[in-house]
Short mmCIF file of C-alpha atoms in Angstrom, two decimals:
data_model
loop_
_atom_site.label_atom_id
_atom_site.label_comp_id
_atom_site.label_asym_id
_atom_site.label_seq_id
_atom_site.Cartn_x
_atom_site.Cartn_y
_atom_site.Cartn_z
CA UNK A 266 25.27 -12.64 21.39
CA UNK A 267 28.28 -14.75 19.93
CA UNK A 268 27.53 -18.01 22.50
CA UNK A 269 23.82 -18.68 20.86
CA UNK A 270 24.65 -19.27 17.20
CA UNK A 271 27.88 -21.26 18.31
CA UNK A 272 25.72 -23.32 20.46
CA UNK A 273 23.37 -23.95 17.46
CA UNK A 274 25.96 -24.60 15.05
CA UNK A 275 27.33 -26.97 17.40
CA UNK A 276 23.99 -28.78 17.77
CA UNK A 277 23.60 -28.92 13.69
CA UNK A 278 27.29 -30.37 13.25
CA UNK A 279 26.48 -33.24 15.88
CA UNK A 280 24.15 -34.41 13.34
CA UNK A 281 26.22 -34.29 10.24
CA UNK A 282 25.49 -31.02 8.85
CA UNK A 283 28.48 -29.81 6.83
CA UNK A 284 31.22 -27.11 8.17
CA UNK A 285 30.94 -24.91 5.31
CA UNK A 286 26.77 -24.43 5.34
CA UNK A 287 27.18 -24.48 9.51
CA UNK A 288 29.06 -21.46 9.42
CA UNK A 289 26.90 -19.41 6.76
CA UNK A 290 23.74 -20.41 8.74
CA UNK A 291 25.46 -19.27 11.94
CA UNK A 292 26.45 -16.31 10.55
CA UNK A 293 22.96 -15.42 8.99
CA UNK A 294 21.05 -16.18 12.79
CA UNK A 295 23.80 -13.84 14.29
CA UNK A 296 22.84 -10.84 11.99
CA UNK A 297 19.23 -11.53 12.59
CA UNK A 298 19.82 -11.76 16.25
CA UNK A 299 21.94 -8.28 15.87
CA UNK A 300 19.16 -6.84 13.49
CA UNK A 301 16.41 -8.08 16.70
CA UNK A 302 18.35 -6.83 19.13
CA UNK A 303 18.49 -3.28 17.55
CA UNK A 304 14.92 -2.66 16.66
CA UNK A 305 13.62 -3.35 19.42
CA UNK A 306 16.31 -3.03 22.28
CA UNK A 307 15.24 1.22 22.75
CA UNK A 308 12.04 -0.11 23.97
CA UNK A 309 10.63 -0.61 27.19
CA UNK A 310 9.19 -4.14 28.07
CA UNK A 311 5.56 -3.64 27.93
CA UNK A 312 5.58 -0.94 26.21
CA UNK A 313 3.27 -0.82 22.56
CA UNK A 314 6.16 -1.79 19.98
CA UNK A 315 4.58 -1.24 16.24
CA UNK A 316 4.79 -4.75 15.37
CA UNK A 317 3.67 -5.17 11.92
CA UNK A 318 1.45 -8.26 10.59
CA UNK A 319 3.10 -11.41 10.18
CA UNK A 320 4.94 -11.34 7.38
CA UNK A 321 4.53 -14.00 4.39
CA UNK A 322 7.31 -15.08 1.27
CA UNK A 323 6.89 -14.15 -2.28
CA UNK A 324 7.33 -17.57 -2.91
CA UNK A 325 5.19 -19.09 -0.75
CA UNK A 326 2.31 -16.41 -2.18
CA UNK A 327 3.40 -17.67 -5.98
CA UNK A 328 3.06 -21.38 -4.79
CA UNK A 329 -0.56 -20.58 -2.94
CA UNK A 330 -1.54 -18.77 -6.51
CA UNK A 331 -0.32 -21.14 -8.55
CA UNK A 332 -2.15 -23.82 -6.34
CA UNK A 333 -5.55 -21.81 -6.67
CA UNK A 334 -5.57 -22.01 -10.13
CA UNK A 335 -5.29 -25.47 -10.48
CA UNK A 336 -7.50 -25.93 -7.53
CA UNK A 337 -10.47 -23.77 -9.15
CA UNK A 338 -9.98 -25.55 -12.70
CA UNK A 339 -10.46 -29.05 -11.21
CA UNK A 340 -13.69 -27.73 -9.48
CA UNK A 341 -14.96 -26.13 -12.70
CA UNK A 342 -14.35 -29.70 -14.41
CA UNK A 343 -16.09 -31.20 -11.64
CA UNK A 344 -19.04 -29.15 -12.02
CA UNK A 345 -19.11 -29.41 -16.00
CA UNK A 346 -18.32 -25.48 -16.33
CA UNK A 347 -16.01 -23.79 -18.08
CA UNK A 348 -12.98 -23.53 -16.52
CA UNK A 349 -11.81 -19.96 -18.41
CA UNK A 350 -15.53 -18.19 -17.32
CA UNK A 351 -15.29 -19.93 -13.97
CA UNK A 352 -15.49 -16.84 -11.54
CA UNK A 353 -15.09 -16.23 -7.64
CA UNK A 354 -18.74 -16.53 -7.55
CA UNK A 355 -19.05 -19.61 -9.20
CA UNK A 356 -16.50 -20.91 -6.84
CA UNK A 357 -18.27 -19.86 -3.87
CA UNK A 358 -21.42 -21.28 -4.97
CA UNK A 359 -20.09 -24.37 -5.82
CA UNK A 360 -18.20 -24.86 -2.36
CA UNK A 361 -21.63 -23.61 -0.37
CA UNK A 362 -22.96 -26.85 -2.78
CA UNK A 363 -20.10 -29.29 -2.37
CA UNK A 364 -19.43 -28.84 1.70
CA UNK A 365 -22.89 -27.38 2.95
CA UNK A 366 -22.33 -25.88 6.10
CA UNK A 367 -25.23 -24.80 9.01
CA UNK A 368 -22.28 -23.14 11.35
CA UNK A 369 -23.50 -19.56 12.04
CA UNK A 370 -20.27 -17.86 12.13
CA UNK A 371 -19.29 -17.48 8.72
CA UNK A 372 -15.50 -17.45 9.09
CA UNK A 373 -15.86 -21.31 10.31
CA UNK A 374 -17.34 -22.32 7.16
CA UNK A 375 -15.90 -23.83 4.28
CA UNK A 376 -14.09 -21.79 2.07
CA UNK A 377 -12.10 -21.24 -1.29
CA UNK A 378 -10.52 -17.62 -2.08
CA UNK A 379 -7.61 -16.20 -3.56
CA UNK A 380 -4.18 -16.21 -1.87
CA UNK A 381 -4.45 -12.37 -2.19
CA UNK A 382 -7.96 -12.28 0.05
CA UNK A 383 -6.42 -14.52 2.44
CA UNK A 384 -3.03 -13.50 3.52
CA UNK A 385 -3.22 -9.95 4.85
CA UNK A 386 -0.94 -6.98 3.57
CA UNK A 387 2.17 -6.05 5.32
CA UNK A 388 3.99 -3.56 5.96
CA UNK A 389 7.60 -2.81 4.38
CA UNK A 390 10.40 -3.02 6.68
CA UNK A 391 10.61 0.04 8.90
CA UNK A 392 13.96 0.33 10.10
CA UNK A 393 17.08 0.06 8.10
CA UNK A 394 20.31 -2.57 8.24
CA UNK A 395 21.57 -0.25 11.33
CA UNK A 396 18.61 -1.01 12.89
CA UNK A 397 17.46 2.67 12.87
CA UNK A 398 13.73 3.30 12.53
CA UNK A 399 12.85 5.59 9.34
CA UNK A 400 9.90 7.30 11.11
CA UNK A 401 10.39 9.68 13.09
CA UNK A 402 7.02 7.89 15.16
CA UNK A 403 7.77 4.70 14.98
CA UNK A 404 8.09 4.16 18.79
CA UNK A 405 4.80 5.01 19.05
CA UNK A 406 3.36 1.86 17.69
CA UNK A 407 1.22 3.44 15.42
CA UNK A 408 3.33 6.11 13.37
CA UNK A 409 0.77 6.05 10.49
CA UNK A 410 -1.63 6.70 12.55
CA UNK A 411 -0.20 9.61 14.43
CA UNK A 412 1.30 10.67 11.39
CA UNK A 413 -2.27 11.55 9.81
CA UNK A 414 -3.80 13.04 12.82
CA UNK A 415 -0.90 15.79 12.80
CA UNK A 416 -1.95 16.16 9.15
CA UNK A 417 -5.46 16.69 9.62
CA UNK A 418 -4.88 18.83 12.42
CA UNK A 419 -2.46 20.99 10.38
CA UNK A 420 -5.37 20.94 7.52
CA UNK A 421 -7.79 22.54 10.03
CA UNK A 422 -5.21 25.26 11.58
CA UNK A 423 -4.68 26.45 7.76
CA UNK A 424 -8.20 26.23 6.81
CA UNK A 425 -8.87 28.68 9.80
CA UNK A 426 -6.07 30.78 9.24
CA UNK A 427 -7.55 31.46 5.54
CA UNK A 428 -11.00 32.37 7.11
CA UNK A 429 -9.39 34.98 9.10
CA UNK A 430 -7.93 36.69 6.61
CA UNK A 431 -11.03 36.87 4.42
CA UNK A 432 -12.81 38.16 7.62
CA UNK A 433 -10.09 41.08 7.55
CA UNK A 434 -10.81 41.48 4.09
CA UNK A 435 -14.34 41.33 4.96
CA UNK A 436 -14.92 38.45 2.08
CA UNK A 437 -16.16 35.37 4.17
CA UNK A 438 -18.97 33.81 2.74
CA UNK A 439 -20.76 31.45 5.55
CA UNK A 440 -22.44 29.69 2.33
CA UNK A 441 -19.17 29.20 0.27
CA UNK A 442 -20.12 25.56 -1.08
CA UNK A 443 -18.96 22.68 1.23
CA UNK A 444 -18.54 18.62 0.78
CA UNK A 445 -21.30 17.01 -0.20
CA UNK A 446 -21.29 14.28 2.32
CA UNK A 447 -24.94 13.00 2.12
CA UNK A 448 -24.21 10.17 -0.56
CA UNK A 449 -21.28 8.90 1.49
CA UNK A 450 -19.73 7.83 4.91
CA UNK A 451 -16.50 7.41 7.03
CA UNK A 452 -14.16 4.57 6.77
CA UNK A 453 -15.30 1.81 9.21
CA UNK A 454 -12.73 1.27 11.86
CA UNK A 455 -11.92 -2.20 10.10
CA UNK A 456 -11.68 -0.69 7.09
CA UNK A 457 -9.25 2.07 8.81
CA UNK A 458 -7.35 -0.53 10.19
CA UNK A 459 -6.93 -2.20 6.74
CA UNK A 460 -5.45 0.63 5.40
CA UNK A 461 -3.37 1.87 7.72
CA UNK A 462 -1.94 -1.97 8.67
CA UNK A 463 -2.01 -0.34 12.61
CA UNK A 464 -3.60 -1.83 15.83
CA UNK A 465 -6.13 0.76 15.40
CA UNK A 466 -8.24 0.97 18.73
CA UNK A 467 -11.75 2.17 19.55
CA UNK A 468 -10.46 4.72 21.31
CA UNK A 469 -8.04 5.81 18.34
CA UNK A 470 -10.87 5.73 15.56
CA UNK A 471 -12.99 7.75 17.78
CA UNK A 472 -10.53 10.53 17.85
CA UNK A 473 -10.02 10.25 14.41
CA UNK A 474 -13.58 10.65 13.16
CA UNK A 475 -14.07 14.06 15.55
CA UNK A 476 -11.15 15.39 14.07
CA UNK A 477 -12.22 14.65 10.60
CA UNK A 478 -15.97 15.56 11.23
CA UNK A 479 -14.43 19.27 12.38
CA UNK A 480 -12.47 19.61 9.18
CA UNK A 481 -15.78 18.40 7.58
CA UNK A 482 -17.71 21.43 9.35
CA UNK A 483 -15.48 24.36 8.66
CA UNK A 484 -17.42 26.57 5.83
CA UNK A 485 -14.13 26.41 4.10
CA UNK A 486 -13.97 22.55 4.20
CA UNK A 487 -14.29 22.54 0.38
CA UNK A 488 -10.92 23.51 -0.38
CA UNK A 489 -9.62 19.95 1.24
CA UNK A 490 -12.38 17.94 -0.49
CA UNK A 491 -9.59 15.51 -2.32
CA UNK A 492 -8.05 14.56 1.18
CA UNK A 493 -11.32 14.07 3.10
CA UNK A 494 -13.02 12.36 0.73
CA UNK A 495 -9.81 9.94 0.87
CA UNK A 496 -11.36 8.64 4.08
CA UNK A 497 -15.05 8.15 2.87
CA UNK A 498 -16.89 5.47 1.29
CA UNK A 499 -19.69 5.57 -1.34
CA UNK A 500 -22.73 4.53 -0.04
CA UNK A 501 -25.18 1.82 -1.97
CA UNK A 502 -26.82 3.84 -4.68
CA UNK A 503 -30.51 1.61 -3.82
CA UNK A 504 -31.87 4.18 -6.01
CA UNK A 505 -30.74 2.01 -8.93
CA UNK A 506 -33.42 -0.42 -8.22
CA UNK A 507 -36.20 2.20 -9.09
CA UNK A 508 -36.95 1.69 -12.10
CA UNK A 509 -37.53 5.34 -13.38
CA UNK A 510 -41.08 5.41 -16.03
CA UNK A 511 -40.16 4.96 -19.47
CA UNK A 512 -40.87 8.45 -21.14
CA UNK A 513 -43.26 9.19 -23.87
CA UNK A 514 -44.36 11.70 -26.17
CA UNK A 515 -47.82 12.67 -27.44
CA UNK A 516 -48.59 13.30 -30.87
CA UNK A 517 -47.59 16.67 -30.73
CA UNK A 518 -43.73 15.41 -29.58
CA UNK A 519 -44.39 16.71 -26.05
CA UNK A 520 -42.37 13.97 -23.54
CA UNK A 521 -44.38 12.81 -20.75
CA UNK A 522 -44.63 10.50 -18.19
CA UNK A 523 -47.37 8.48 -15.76
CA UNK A 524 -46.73 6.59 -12.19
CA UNK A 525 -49.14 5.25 -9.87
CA UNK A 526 -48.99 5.73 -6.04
CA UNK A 527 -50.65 4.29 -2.83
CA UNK A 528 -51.20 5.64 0.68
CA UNK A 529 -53.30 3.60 3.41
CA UNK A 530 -56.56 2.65 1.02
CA UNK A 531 -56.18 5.29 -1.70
CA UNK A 532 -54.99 5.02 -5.04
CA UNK A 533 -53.52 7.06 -7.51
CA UNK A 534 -52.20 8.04 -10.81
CA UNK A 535 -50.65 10.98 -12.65
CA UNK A 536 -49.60 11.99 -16.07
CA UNK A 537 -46.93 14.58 -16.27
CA UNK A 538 -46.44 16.65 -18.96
CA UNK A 539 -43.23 18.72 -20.13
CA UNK A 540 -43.47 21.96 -21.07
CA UNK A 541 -46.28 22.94 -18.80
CA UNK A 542 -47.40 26.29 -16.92
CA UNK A 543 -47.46 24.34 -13.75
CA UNK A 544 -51.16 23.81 -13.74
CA UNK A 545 -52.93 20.96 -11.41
CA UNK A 546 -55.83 19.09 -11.75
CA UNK A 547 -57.11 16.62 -9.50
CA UNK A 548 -60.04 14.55 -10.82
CA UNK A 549 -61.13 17.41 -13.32
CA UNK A 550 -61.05 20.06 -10.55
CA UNK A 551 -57.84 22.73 -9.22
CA UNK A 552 -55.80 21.69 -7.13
CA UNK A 553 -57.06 24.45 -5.05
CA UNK A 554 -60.89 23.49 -4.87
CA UNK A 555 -59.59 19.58 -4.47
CA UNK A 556 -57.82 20.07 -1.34
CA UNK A 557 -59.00 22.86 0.91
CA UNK A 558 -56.10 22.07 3.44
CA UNK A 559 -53.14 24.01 2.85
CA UNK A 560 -50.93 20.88 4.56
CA UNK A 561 -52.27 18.54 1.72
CA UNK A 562 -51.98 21.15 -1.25
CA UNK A 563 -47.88 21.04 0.21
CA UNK A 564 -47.71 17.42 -0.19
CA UNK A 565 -48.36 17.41 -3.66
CA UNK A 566 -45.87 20.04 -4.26
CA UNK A 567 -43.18 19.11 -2.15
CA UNK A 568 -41.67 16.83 -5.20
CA UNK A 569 -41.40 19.73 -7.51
CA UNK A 570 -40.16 22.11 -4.51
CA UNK A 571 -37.15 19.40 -4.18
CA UNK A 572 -36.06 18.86 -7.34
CA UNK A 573 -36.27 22.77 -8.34
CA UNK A 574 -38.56 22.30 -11.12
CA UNK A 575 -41.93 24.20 -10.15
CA UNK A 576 -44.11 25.46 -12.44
CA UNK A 577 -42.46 23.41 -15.45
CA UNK A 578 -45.27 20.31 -15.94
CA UNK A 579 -48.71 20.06 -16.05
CA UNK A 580 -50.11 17.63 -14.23
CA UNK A 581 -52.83 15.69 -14.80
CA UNK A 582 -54.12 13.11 -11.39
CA UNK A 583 -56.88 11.05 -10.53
CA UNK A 584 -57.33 9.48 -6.71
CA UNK A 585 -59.99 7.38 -5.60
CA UNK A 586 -60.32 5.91 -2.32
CA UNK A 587 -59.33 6.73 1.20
CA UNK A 588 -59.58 10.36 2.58
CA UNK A 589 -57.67 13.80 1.53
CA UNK A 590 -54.88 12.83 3.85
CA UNK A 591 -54.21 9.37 2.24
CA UNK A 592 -55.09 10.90 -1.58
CA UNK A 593 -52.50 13.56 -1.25
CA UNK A 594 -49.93 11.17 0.08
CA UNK A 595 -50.89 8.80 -3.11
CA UNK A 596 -50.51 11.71 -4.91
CA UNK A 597 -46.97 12.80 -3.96
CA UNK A 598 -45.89 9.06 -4.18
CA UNK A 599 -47.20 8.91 -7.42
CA UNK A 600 -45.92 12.37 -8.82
CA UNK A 601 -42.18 11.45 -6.91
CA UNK A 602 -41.78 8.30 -9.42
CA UNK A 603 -43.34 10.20 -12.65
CA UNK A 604 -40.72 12.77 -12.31
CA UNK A 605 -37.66 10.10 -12.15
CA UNK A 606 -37.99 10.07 -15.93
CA UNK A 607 -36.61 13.81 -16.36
CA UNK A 608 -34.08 13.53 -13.52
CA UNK A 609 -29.83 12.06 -13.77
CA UNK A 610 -28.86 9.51 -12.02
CA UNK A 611 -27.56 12.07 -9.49
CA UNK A 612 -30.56 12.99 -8.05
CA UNK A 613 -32.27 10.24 -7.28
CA UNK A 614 -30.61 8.86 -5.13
CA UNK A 615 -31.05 12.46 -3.02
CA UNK A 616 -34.88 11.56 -3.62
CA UNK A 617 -34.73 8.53 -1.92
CA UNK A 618 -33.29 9.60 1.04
CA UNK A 619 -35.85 12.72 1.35
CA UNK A 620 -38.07 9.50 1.62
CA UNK A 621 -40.07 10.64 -1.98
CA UNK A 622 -39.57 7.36 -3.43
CA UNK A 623 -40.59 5.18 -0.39
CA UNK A 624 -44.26 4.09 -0.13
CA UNK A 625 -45.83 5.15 3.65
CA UNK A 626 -46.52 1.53 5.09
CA UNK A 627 -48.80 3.16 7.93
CA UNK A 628 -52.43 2.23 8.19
CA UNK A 629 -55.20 2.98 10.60
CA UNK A 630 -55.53 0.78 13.62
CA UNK A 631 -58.53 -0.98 13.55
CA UNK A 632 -61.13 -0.82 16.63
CA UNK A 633 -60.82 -3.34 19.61
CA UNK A 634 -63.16 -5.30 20.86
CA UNK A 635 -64.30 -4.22 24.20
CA UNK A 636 -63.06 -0.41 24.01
CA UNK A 637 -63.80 3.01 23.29
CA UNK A 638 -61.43 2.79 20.13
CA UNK A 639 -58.19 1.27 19.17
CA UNK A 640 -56.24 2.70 22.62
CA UNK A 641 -58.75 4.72 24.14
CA UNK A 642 -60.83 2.82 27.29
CA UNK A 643 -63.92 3.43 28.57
CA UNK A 644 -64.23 5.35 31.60
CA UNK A 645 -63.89 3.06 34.66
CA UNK A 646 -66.82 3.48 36.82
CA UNK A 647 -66.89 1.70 40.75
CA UNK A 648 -70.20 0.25 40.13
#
């Protein structure tokens, strides 16, 4: 170990480097060569050594900042903007502007972040000046990793531990309330990767999302709803972009609310009333003389069935157009939208993916020429 700094120092003094900085710098590549040596010398050759991200400088960070800021005030100058509104997304559409760019990967494109967006998180040092490792897994290569599937495994042995002793006690409930998981979804393995800093393979994330998706089964699952849901993502509320009815009131301060709705060629619209006794009418007649199949009454009150709120409005439609299939389909369209007045926010996003709030694109095929129908052929005859 002793030869390769002397060599070095040797090499430095030939070209007039001074004795006194030669022999700190030889002594500093020495105890990195010791520190190397240690942290990695109880492993195999080949073997998967955790070897963390490359590592960047504060200073050099605090120079890239400082270099940004300058950077972004010069192109808000440039652009006649104000430099102290100027925002990531004014810099991005200026540089798509400036340097206009038809290369289809993205990361080849011209580009203009912050320092923190481009350099990639590290880890802290994981060994100590001995050269000992402070995880107990670190010659795994991926002690994080490792480290949370004990966890969750440990998670699911307890949570099935407590259901056998309220099965003694005879008090298991098989509908004790569990995650809601609809509105939500797993960490992508990216994102896993990301927050872990870990070579996280496909193999590894696999693993990681059965084990997860058992905890996520358990009828019990509930009571680890803070750790699990440490590992899931929001999904994109679109149900934002419905614009819920503006609610009204009659003269007699009863709130109410109207909607239109298609479905193939019929059209539709409803005016729902709070307050009701869950009457319908359907172009001045019941509901029940209207549609004389059972299937279509169902579609009109599927809405109501969902959001718990039958026999609270009166309703009030009127459908023209098409046959009782498309009509009732208008219909629940329609009456789907007319009651996002008098739901949260919540809840309608749990509309939209029962499909209520999504028009039915499907039409009728037309007829072809030279057949029975649209697919059905004439018989083929010899002669």
């Amino acid at each position: 170990m002793a030869p390769y700094p002397r060599t070095l120092g040797l090499f430095l003094a030939k070209f007039g480097a001074c004795s006194s900085g030669l022999t700190a710098v030889s002594s500093q590549i020495s105890r990195q060569v010791l520190i190397r040596r240690v942290s990695v010398g109880a492993a195999l050759p080949g073997k998967n050594v955790a070897k963390g991200p490359e590592q960047y400088p504060l200073e050099l960070i605090r120079k890239k900042v400082e270099e940004f800021d300058i950077g972004k005030r010069r192109l808000a100058n440039m652009m006649g903007e104000d430099p102290e509104t100027f925002t990531q997304e004014d810099v991005d559409r200026c540089i798509t502007y400036l340097f206009p760019s038809g290369l289809f990967e993205k990361k080849a494109r011209p580009l203009m972040k912050h320092p923190d967006e481009i350099f990639a998180e590290h880890k802290d040092a994981q060994w100590g000046e001995d050269g000992r490792p402070f995880h107990f897994l670190f010659y795994t290569g991926k002690p994080l990793y490792y480290s949370l599937m004990h966890e969750t495994y440990g998670k699911i042995m307890a949570l099935e531990a407590y259901q056998d002793r309220l099965r003694d006690k005879q008090l298991f409930n098989k509908n004790f309330k569990r995650i809601s998981a609809g509105t939500s979804r797993w960490l992508t393995q990216h994102e896993f990767h990301a927050l872990l800093l870990e070579n996280i393979s496909p193999r590894n994330y696999s693993y990681f999302i059965q084990l997860m998706e058992r905890l996520l089964a358990m009828p019990y699952s509930a009571l680890e709803e803070e750790f699990v849901l440490r590992y899931r993502r929001q999904l994109e509320v679109q149900s934002i972009k419905e614009r819920a009815p503006p609610l009204q009131r009659d003269h007699r301060g009863v709130a109410f609310s109207t909607a239109q709705g298609r479905r193939k060629t019929a059209t539709s619209s409803v005016v729902l009333r709070d307050g009701g006794s869950g009457r319908v009418t359907v172009n001045g007649k019941e509901m029940i003389e209207y549609f004389s199949v059972l299937q279509d009454r169902e579609q009109l009150m599927f809405p109501f069935q969902f959001t718990g709120m039958l026999g609270r409005f009166d309703l009030e439609c009127t459908v023209d157009g098409g046959g009782r299939s498309g009509q009732a389909g208008a219909l629940r369209l329609a009456i789907s939208l007319a009651l996002l007045s008098f739901l949260p926010e919540g809840e309608r996003e749990l509309m939209r993916q029962a499909g209520l709030l999504t028009s039915d694109p499907r039409m009728r095929e037309r007829d072809k020429p030279g057949q029975a129908g649209a697919r059905k052929k004439f018989t083929w005859t010899k002669r």
